[in-house]
Every structure is written in C-alpha cells, then in structure tokens.
Amino acid sequence: MTTTRLEPGDTAPEFTLQTDRDEPLSLADLRGRKVVLYAYPAAMTPGCTKQACDFRDNLASLKAAGYEVIGISPDSPAKLAQFRERDAITFPLVSDPDRAVLKAYGAFGEKQNYGRTVLGVIRSTFVIDEKGQIERALYNVKATGHVAKLRRDLGLD
C-alpha cells in the first residue's frame, strides 16, 4: 500500500470529525486561523502521551503565535475523553475511526515498527495556513523533542 504524501502548497483535505467532547470539529470552521494538526497512533500509550503533553505544555506560545492545535487518531471519542482527562490535554483531540482522514493526509500506511513492516498511523504533523493550504507536512516525526523542533522551524524560539 503506497501512501500519497502531502507537500507544501497542497490544499489540506477537509474533514469533520467527532472530538473528545463528542462534538463535531471541521477544518473549515478554523479557516482564517493557522492549524497544527498532528497524527498519532494511540491515546494513552507512552510515546503518544509524551507528545500530547509536549503540545499541551507549549500550547500557550503556539496560540500566542496564532496556531490552533488538533490531535488526530483512530481512537473513539470516549477513549480520547479519558486521555484528555487523565493528562489534562487542553486542545481538541479528534476521532478518525475509519482512518479516512489519516489516509487523506498520508498519515496511515506502511511503517517500520521494531524492524517489522506494519500497517498503522504514521506519526506526522501538518501545519495548515489560514487559507487551508499545507505549509509543512512532516512525516515519521519523533514523539519526544518534536514540538521543540517544530517551534524552532516555525520561528517561535
């Protein structure tokens, strides 16, 4: 299975997904704002928890620079709500159970996991501009240290 990856200048695929608060969230609703959409494999796993807490801890400065942060995974809204409660996540987490949005962003496909090729969520981050265009598409990012690198890349540090 070959995954089509997004490139800067591409139009970000539209979506409307249920959040951790079981409310719909649409990319179109965020038009006019910059969005950091990050894809992660599974709520409440060690790497994904570290990454979510990193975004949480950097949220104030990202918001001050005009960025909205959204996490996306195949987890159910109920599991995302547990994740939000357990780790005090302060930004929306959206549920993509059929992985259609993850696939549209090129964030689901073959990946290496402990030396084996498996099908799954490719840890990725997308920076979407105010007009809904992809500004950055970062694939196979690390769970730890990624937010600091993203902040440097965006000129926030």
XYZ file of N, CA, C and O in Angstrom:
628
model
N 0.847 -1.188 0.000
C 0.000 0.000 0.000
C 0.890 1.248 0.000
O 1.626 1.486 0.940
N 0.808 2.015 -1.045
C 1.584 3.242 -1.132
C 0.729 4.396 -0.625
O -0.432 4.510 -0.986
N 1.305 5.196 0.212
C 0.594 6.324 0.790
C 1.032 7.588 0.059
O 2.217 7.837 -0.090
N 0.047 8.364 -0.408
C 0.350 9.638 -1.048
C 0.618 10.663 0.044
O -0.197 10.837 0.948
N 1.763 11.293 -0.032
C 2.124 12.287 0.981
C 1.806 13.688 0.492
O 1.938 13.990 -0.688
N 1.406 14.523 1.423
C 1.113 15.917 1.098
C 2.413 16.706 1.034
O 3.397 16.370 1.680
N 2.383 17.771 0.252
C 3.533 18.661 0.074
C 3.091 20.085 0.380
O 1.916 20.416 0.229
N 4.034 20.958 0.779
C 3.684 22.369 0.960
C 3.017 22.913 -0.309
O 3.443 22.608 -1.421
N 1.937 23.680 -0.108
C 1.185 24.241 -1.229
C -0.045 23.434 -1.576
O -0.969 23.942 -2.223
N -0.098 22.147 -1.147
C -1.299 21.339 -1.377
C -2.445 21.899 -0.535
O -2.227 22.491 0.528
N -3.673 21.663 -0.994
C -4.841 22.013 -0.190
C -5.013 20.943 0.878
O -4.978 19.751 0.571
N -5.164 21.369 2.116
C -5.365 20.413 3.213
C -6.707 19.712 3.019
O -7.721 20.380 2.787
N -6.732 18.379 3.086
C -8.011 17.666 2.963
C -9.000 18.114 4.055
O -8.629 18.218 5.225
N -10.217 18.409 3.622
C -11.268 18.835 4.559
C -11.684 17.660 5.430
O -11.584 16.507 5.007
N -12.169 17.964 6.618
C -12.723 16.912 7.466
C -13.708 17.510 8.454
O -13.652 18.696 8.769
N -14.613 16.674 8.902
C -15.463 16.944 10.059
C -15.436 15.660 10.860
O -15.862 14.614 10.375
N -14.883 15.734 12.083
C -14.737 14.551 12.932
C -15.244 14.857 14.338
O -15.283 16.019 14.742
N -15.602 13.811 15.062
C -16.036 13.963 16.453
C -14.815 14.195 17.344
O -13.784 13.553 17.167
N -14.978 15.079 18.310
C -13.889 15.387 19.240
C -14.005 14.538 20.507
O -14.978 13.794 20.691
N -13.020 14.742 21.381
C -13.017 14.100 22.696
C -14.206 14.557 23.543
O -14.533 13.934 24.540
N -14.874 15.628 23.147
C -16.073 16.105 23.855
C -17.330 15.685 23.089
O -18.420 16.191 23.341
N -17.145 14.774 22.122
C -18.222 14.231 21.281
C -19.006 15.334 20.563
O -20.220 15.298 20.468
N -18.252 16.323 20.069
C -18.813 17.402 19.259
C -18.095 17.386 17.914
O -16.924 17.017 17.849
N -18.784 17.781 16.833
C -18.098 17.820 15.538
C -17.100 18.969 15.459
O -17.343 20.043 16.015
N -15.969 18.712 14.815
C -14.978 19.758 14.558
C -14.608 19.655 13.088
O -14.261 18.579 12.609
N -14.737 20.776 12.377
C -14.419 20.815 10.948
C -13.216 21.697 10.695
O -13.081 22.750 11.322
N -12.383 21.273 9.761
C -11.264 22.116 9.364
C -11.787 23.446 8.828
O -11.216 24.495 9.092
N -12.902 23.403 8.107
C -13.487 24.626 7.537
C -13.809 25.657 8.624
O -13.707 26.863 8.388
N -14.188 25.181 9.827
C -14.501 26.097 10.935
C -13.276 26.879 11.391
O -13.408 27.894 12.072
N -12.090 26.379 11.061
C -10.847 27.015 11.501
C -10.217 27.894 10.419
O -9.132 28.429 10.618
N -10.912 28.030 9.277
C -10.393 28.874 8.210
C -10.138 30.267 8.763
O -10.908 30.773 9.564
N -9.015 30.871 8.372
C -8.649 32.183 8.896
C -7.682 32.073 10.071
O -7.157 33.075 10.531
N -7.475 30.833 10.543
C -6.505 30.604 11.613
C -5.488 29.577 11.130
O -5.775 28.769 10.252
N -4.299 29.613 11.711
C -3.281 28.614 11.398
C -3.534 27.399 12.280
O -3.922 27.547 13.442
N -3.341 26.219 11.704
C -3.644 24.978 12.418
C -2.425 24.062 12.404
O -1.779 23.897 11.365
N -2.121 23.484 13.564
C -1.156 22.394 13.646
C -1.985 21.145 13.908
O -2.612 21.003 14.961
N -2.056 20.275 12.898
C -2.774 19.005 13.010
C -1.724 17.919 13.145
O -0.853 17.795 12.292
N -1.784 17.178 14.257
C -0.794 16.124 14.399
C -1.471 14.770 14.554
O -2.473 14.646 15.246
N -0.929 13.786 13.840
C -1.472 12.430 13.827
C -0.617 11.550 14.726
O 0.614 11.581 14.640
N -1.279 10.779 15.575
C -0.571 9.885 16.490
C -1.288 8.541 16.532
O -2.500 8.475 16.321
N -0.544 7.464 16.797
C -1.130 6.116 16.704
C -2.211 5.776 17.727
O -3.241 5.219 17.362
N -2.004 6.065 19.007
C -2.965 5.589 20.001
C -2.892 6.399 21.289
O -1.816 6.577 21.854
N -4.056 6.843 21.754
C -4.146 7.580 23.013
C -3.648 6.719 24.166
O -3.825 5.508 24.172
N -3.033 7.369 25.119
C -2.608 6.771 26.379
C -1.470 5.755 26.252
O -1.226 4.991 27.171
N -0.767 5.739 25.129
C 0.456 4.944 25.028
C 1.612 5.873 25.400
O 1.466 7.097 25.327
N 2.754 5.330 25.815
C 3.828 6.202 26.333
C 4.277 7.302 25.363
O 4.350 8.472 25.753
N 4.563 6.959 24.114
C 5.048 7.968 23.162
C 3.997 9.009 22.844
O 4.278 10.210 22.790
N 2.764 8.552 22.649
C 1.689 9.480 22.300
C 1.338 10.392 23.477
O 0.971 11.547 23.286
N 1.464 9.863 24.703
C 1.233 10.681 25.891
C 2.299 11.767 25.983
O 1.994 12.941 26.210
N 3.558 11.393 25.780
C 4.671 12.352 25.824
C 4.439 13.470 24.798
O 4.582 14.658 25.097
N 4.063 13.062 23.571
C 3.847 14.037 22.505
C 2.670 14.967 22.838
O 2.780 16.190 22.688
N 1.564 14.414 23.301
C 0.389 15.236 23.637
C 0.720 16.217 24.762
O 0.332 17.387 24.716
N 1.463 15.744 25.765
C 1.834 16.623 26.887
C 2.799 17.717 26.427
O 2.728 18.856 26.908
N 3.662 17.394 25.467
C 4.549 18.406 24.873
C 3.729 19.502 24.195
O 3.995 20.693 24.374
N 2.733 19.089 23.392
C 1.876 20.093 22.739
C 1.113 20.881 23.810
O 1.008 22.107 23.727
N 0.598 20.189 24.840
C -0.137 20.860 25.917
C 0.752 21.913 26.587
O 0.340 23.045 26.800
N 1.987 21.519 26.891
C 2.896 22.422 27.603
C 3.351 23.602 26.748
O 3.802 24.614 27.286
N 3.231 23.490 25.437
C 3.638 24.565 24.523
C 2.440 25.280 23.901
O 2.606 26.144 23.047
N 1.238 24.918 24.345
C 0.026 25.442 23.712
C -0.086 26.962 23.814
O -0.427 27.617 22.826
N 0.230 27.526 24.978
C 0.081 28.975 25.154
C 0.924 29.740 24.132
O 0.440 30.674 23.494
N 2.180 29.315 23.944
C 3.026 30.048 22.996
C 2.601 29.776 21.550
O 2.682 30.663 20.706
N 2.134 28.571 21.250
C 1.631 28.285 19.893
C 0.390 29.138 19.614
O 0.269 29.748 18.554
N -0.531 29.197 20.591
C -1.737 30.019 20.415
C -1.379 31.501 20.283
O -1.973 32.207 19.473
N -0.381 31.951 21.073
C 0.039 33.356 21.003
C 0.562 33.693 19.609
O 0.429 34.821 19.142
N 1.145 32.680 18.928
C 1.644 32.884 17.564
C 0.546 32.632 16.530
O 0.802 32.661 15.324
N -0.681 32.361 16.994
C -1.818 32.230 16.089
C -2.138 30.811 15.646
O -2.914 30.617 14.714
N -1.573 29.809 16.307
C -1.804 28.414 15.909
C -2.833 27.729 16.799
O -2.782 27.852 18.015
N -3.752 27.008 16.167
C -4.661 26.098 16.859
C -4.028 24.719 16.753
O -3.510 24.356 15.691
N -4.079 23.919 17.807
C -3.518 22.569 17.785
C -4.660 21.565 17.856
O -5.583 21.721 18.666
N -4.580 20.543 16.994
C -5.557 19.454 16.998
C -4.788 18.148 16.873
O -3.911 18.014 16.011
N -5.122 17.179 17.728
C -4.561 15.839 17.622
C -5.567 14.923 16.952
O -6.770 15.030 17.211
N -5.102 14.016 16.084
C -5.998 13.086 15.391
C -5.460 11.662 15.526
O -4.260 11.431 15.364
N -6.368 10.739 15.857
C -6.012 9.320 15.958
C -7.261 8.492 15.655
O -8.367 9.032 15.604
N -7.083 7.175 15.483
C -8.249 6.318 15.237
C -9.060 6.012 16.502
O -10.083 5.351 16.422
N -8.630 6.501 17.667
C -9.324 6.206 18.921
C -10.748 6.763 18.933
O -11.031 7.772 18.301
N -11.609 6.114 19.712
C -13.003 6.567 19.852
C -13.051 7.867 20.657
O -12.147 8.142 21.461
N -14.121 8.676 20.467
C -14.263 9.885 21.287
C -14.205 9.577 22.792
O -13.635 10.346 23.560
N -14.762 8.441 23.211
C -14.743 8.079 24.638
C -13.311 7.858 25.132
O -12.942 8.322 26.219
N -12.492 7.167 24.337
C -11.098 6.949 24.745
C -10.337 8.278 24.734
O -9.520 8.536 25.618
N -10.625 9.126 23.749
C -9.975 10.441 23.694
C -10.354 11.280 24.918
O -9.529 12.014 25.450
N -11.606 11.159 25.371
C -12.042 11.890 26.563
C -11.265 11.405 27.788
O -10.846 12.214 28.623
N -11.038 10.093 27.892
C -10.235 9.548 29.003
C -8.821 10.122 28.955
O -8.253 10.499 29.988
N -8.244 10.165 27.753
C -6.891 10.689 27.536
C -6.835 12.153 27.979
O -5.947 12.571 28.726
N -7.829 12.944 27.528
C -7.898 14.373 27.882
C -7.959 14.536 29.398
O -7.220 15.332 29.984
N -8.832 13.769 30.041
C -8.995 13.857 31.494
C -7.720 13.437 32.221
O -7.250 14.117 33.125
N -7.158 12.294 31.819
C -6.003 11.739 32.513
C -4.791 12.666 32.436
O -4.051 12.822 33.398
N -4.566 13.272 31.265
C -3.341 14.050 31.046
C -3.581 15.546 30.900
O -2.686 16.270 30.474
N -4.792 16.004 31.248
C -5.125 17.436 31.198
C -4.801 18.038 29.831
O -4.202 19.100 29.718
N -5.212 17.338 28.777
C -4.998 17.824 27.403
C -5.943 19.012 27.187
O -7.146 18.900 27.442
N -5.399 20.124 26.713
C -6.166 21.374 26.646
C -6.456 21.823 25.215
O -6.726 22.991 24.974
N -6.381 20.897 24.269
C -6.716 21.205 22.879
C -7.557 20.043 22.362
O -7.554 18.963 22.957
N -8.291 20.244 21.256
C -9.169 19.184 20.772
C -8.404 17.961 20.248
O -7.386 18.091 19.570
N -8.951 16.791 20.573
C -8.487 15.526 20.009
C -9.645 15.016 19.159
O -10.784 14.981 19.624
N -9.364 14.665 17.901
C -10.444 14.191 17.028
C -10.270 12.717 16.695
O -9.162 12.202 16.617
N -11.420 12.061 16.515
C -11.501 10.627 16.281
C -11.704 10.343 14.793
O -12.633 10.867 14.180
N -10.831 9.511 14.232
C -10.921 9.112 12.817
C -10.942 7.575 12.763
O -9.980 6.951 12.346
N -12.059 6.961 13.238
C -12.087 5.504 13.398
C -11.892 4.727 12.098
O -11.307 3.644 12.113
N -12.358 5.262 10.965
C -12.164 4.527 9.698
C -10.868 4.931 8.993
O -10.562 4.434 7.916
N -10.130 5.844 9.622
C -8.806 6.285 9.155
C -8.849 7.003 7.798
O -7.830 7.188 7.159
N -10.019 7.446 7.374
C -10.158 8.100 6.065
C -9.382 9.413 6.007
O -8.722 9.712 5.008
N -9.448 10.200 7.086
C -8.740 11.486 7.110
C -7.239 11.236 7.230
O -6.440 11.867 6.534
N -6.852 10.295 8.091
C -5.427 9.955 8.221
C -4.871 9.523 6.860
O -3.779 9.946 6.467
N -5.635 8.725 6.113
C -5.189 8.286 4.778
C -5.097 9.477 3.823
O -4.143 9.581 3.051
N -6.087 10.380 3.888
C -6.083 11.558 3.003
C -4.855 12.430 3.238
O -4.339 13.056 2.314
N -4.369 12.448 4.476
C -3.183 13.235 4.825
C -1.886 12.444 4.628
O -0.805 12.959 4.869
N -2.003 11.184 4.218
C -0.808 10.358 4.042
C -0.220 9.901 5.362
O 0.947 9.534 5.440
N -1.041 9.921 6.427
C -0.558 9.591 7.767
C -0.998 8.194 8.214
O -0.958 7.879 9.393
N -1.435 7.378 7.270
C -1.751 5.985 7.579
C -1.213 5.140 6.442
O -1.460 5.431 5.282
N -0.467 4.120 6.788
C 0.099 3.256 5.752
C 1.168 2.367 6.335
O 1.214 2.137 7.551
N 2.039 1.889 5.470
C 3.117 1.012 5.929
C 4.156 1.825 6.684
O 4.501 2.930 6.279
N 4.617 1.242 7.788
C 5.667 1.882 8.579
C 6.486 0.785 9.236
O 6.067 -0.366 9.303
N 7.642 1.174 9.708
C 8.507 0.231 10.420
C 8.196 0.300 11.905
O 8.104 1.388 12.470
N 8.024 -0.853 12.508
C 7.786 -0.919 13.944
C 8.633 -2.062 14.489
O 8.363 -3.229 14.192
N 9.667 -1.699 15.236
C 10.605 -2.700 15.773
C 11.129 -3.620 14.669
O 11.174 -4.833 14.825
N 11.472 -3.033 13.521
C 12.094 -3.783 12.435
C 11.124 -4.532 11.540
O 11.541 -5.149 10.564
N 9.843 -4.485 11.862
C 8.843 -5.143 11.015
C 8.045 -4.087 10.268
O 7.808 -2.997 10.790
N 7.602 -4.427 9.069
C 6.718 -3.534 8.327
C 5.288 -3.825 8.756
O 4.839 -4.967 8.685
N 4.616 -2.796 9.251
C 3.232 -2.937 9.704
C 2.382 -1.826 9.090
O 2.913 -0.822 8.610
N 1.083 -2.012 9.125
C 0.146 -1.003 8.656
C -0.323 -0.224 9.883
O -0.750 -0.834 10.871
N -0.219 1.081 9.844
C -0.660 1.850 11.005
C -0.558 3.339 10.785
O -0.261 3.806 9.684
N -0.820 4.077 11.856
C -0.727 5.535 11.820
C 0.743 5.923 11.793
O 1.540 5.444 12.598
N 1.098 6.765 10.846
C 2.458 7.287 10.716
C 2.476 8.609 11.498
O 1.734 9.535 11.153
N 3.253 8.656 12.564
C 3.291 9.859 13.407
C 3.719 11.042 12.524
O 4.818 11.066 11.993
N 2.813 12.009 12.366
C 3.018 13.099 11.411
C 2.463 14.401 11.971
O 1.581 14.390 12.822
N 2.978 15.512 11.451
C 2.471 16.832 11.834
C 2.289 17.667 10.577
O 3.155 17.684 9.703
N 1.158 18.355 10.526
C 0.833 19.217 9.379
C 0.566 20.620 9.883
O -0.202 20.809 10.823
N 1.224 21.591 9.256
C 0.965 22.992 9.553
C 0.131 23.507 8.377
O 0.550 23.411 7.217
N -1.075 23.991 8.696
C -2.035 24.429 7.683
C -2.219 25.934 7.845
O -2.450 26.421 8.962
N -2.109 26.664 6.739
C -2.213 28.126 6.837
C -3.676 28.586 6.899
O -4.611 27.778 6.832
N -3.860 29.889 6.995
C -5.192 30.471 7.169
C -6.127 30.183 6.007
O -7.343 30.226 6.157
N -5.582 29.917 4.838
C -6.396 29.648 3.644
C -6.653 28.157 3.437
O -7.261 27.765 2.446
N -6.125 27.313 4.348
C -6.354 25.884 4.220
C -5.321 25.173 3.356
O -5.568 24.059 2.876
N -4.164 25.800 3.177
C -3.085 25.192 2.397
C -2.058 24.566 3.344
O -1.808 25.100 4.423
N -1.462 23.473 2.905
C -0.402 22.833 3.683
C 0.839 23.726 3.625
O 1.320 24.059 2.547
N 1.318 24.127 4.803
C 2.547 24.923 4.895
C 3.742 23.987 5.134
O 4.815 24.177 4.600
N 3.509 22.974 5.974
C 4.527 21.952 6.267
C 3.825 20.617 6.430
O 2.762 20.559 7.046
N 4.466 19.563 5.907
C 3.980 18.190 6.090
C 5.180 17.381 6.562
O 6.121 17.158 5.801
N 5.171 17.011 7.830
C 6.304 16.323 8.454
C 5.880 14.900 8.800
O 4.954 14.705 9.601
N 6.555 13.920 8.196
C 6.213 12.517 8.397
C 7.273 11.811 9.230
O 8.439 12.203 9.223
N 6.839 10.738 9.919
C 7.742 9.927 10.745
C 8.480 10.773 11.777
O 9.676 10.613 11.974
N 7.727 11.676 12.413
C 8.348 12.517 13.441
C 8.522 11.704 14.719
O 7.868 10.691 14.926
N 9.401 12.163 15.577
C 9.645 11.509 16.859
C 8.631 12.022 17.888
O 8.246 13.190 17.854
N 8.243 11.149 18.793
C 7.297 11.550 19.842
C 7.948 12.544 20.796
O 7.308 13.479 21.271
N 9.226 12.362 21.052
C 9.949 13.203 22.009
C 10.803 14.220 21.259
O 11.509 13.861 20.331
N 10.675 15.481 21.647
C 11.510 16.524 21.050
C 10.938 17.138 19.791
O 11.457 18.128 19.284
N 9.833 16.575 19.288
C 9.270 17.075 18.042
C 8.694 18.488 18.186
O 8.873 19.324 17.314
N 8.009 18.751 19.294
C 7.375 20.062 19.464
C 8.439 21.161 19.531
O 8.284 22.220 18.920
N 9.552 20.891 20.211
C 10.648 21.878 20.281
C 11.199 22.158 18.889
O 11.440 23.315 18.527
N 11.374 21.099 18.088
C 11.867 21.273 16.721
C 10.855 22.057 15.886
O 11.220 22.962 15.127
N 9.575 21.731 16.033
C 8.525 22.431 15.297
C 8.527 23.917 15.652
O 8.439 24.770 14.775
N 8.666 24.222 16.944
C 8.707 25.622 17.377
C 9.883 26.355 16.723
O 9.739 27.487 16.263
N 11.051 25.700 16.662
C 12.219 26.310 16.006
C 11.921 26.527 14.515
O 12.173 27.600 13.975
N 11.366 25.489 13.860
C 11.058 25.579 12.420
C 10.063 26.699 12.129
O 10.131 27.324 11.076
N 9.150 26.932 13.055
C 8.139 27.983 12.858
C 8.641 29.355 13.300
O 7.913 30.340 13.204
N 9.887 29.401 13.805
C 10.459 30.678 14.228
C 9.909 31.197 15.545
O 9.917 32.400 15.790
N 9.433 30.290 16.400
C 8.847 30.709 17.684
C 9.893 30.749 18.797
O 9.606 31.253 19.871
N 11.060 30.160 18.570
C 12.117 30.150 19.602
C 13.289 31.014 19.183
O 13.597 31.124 18.026
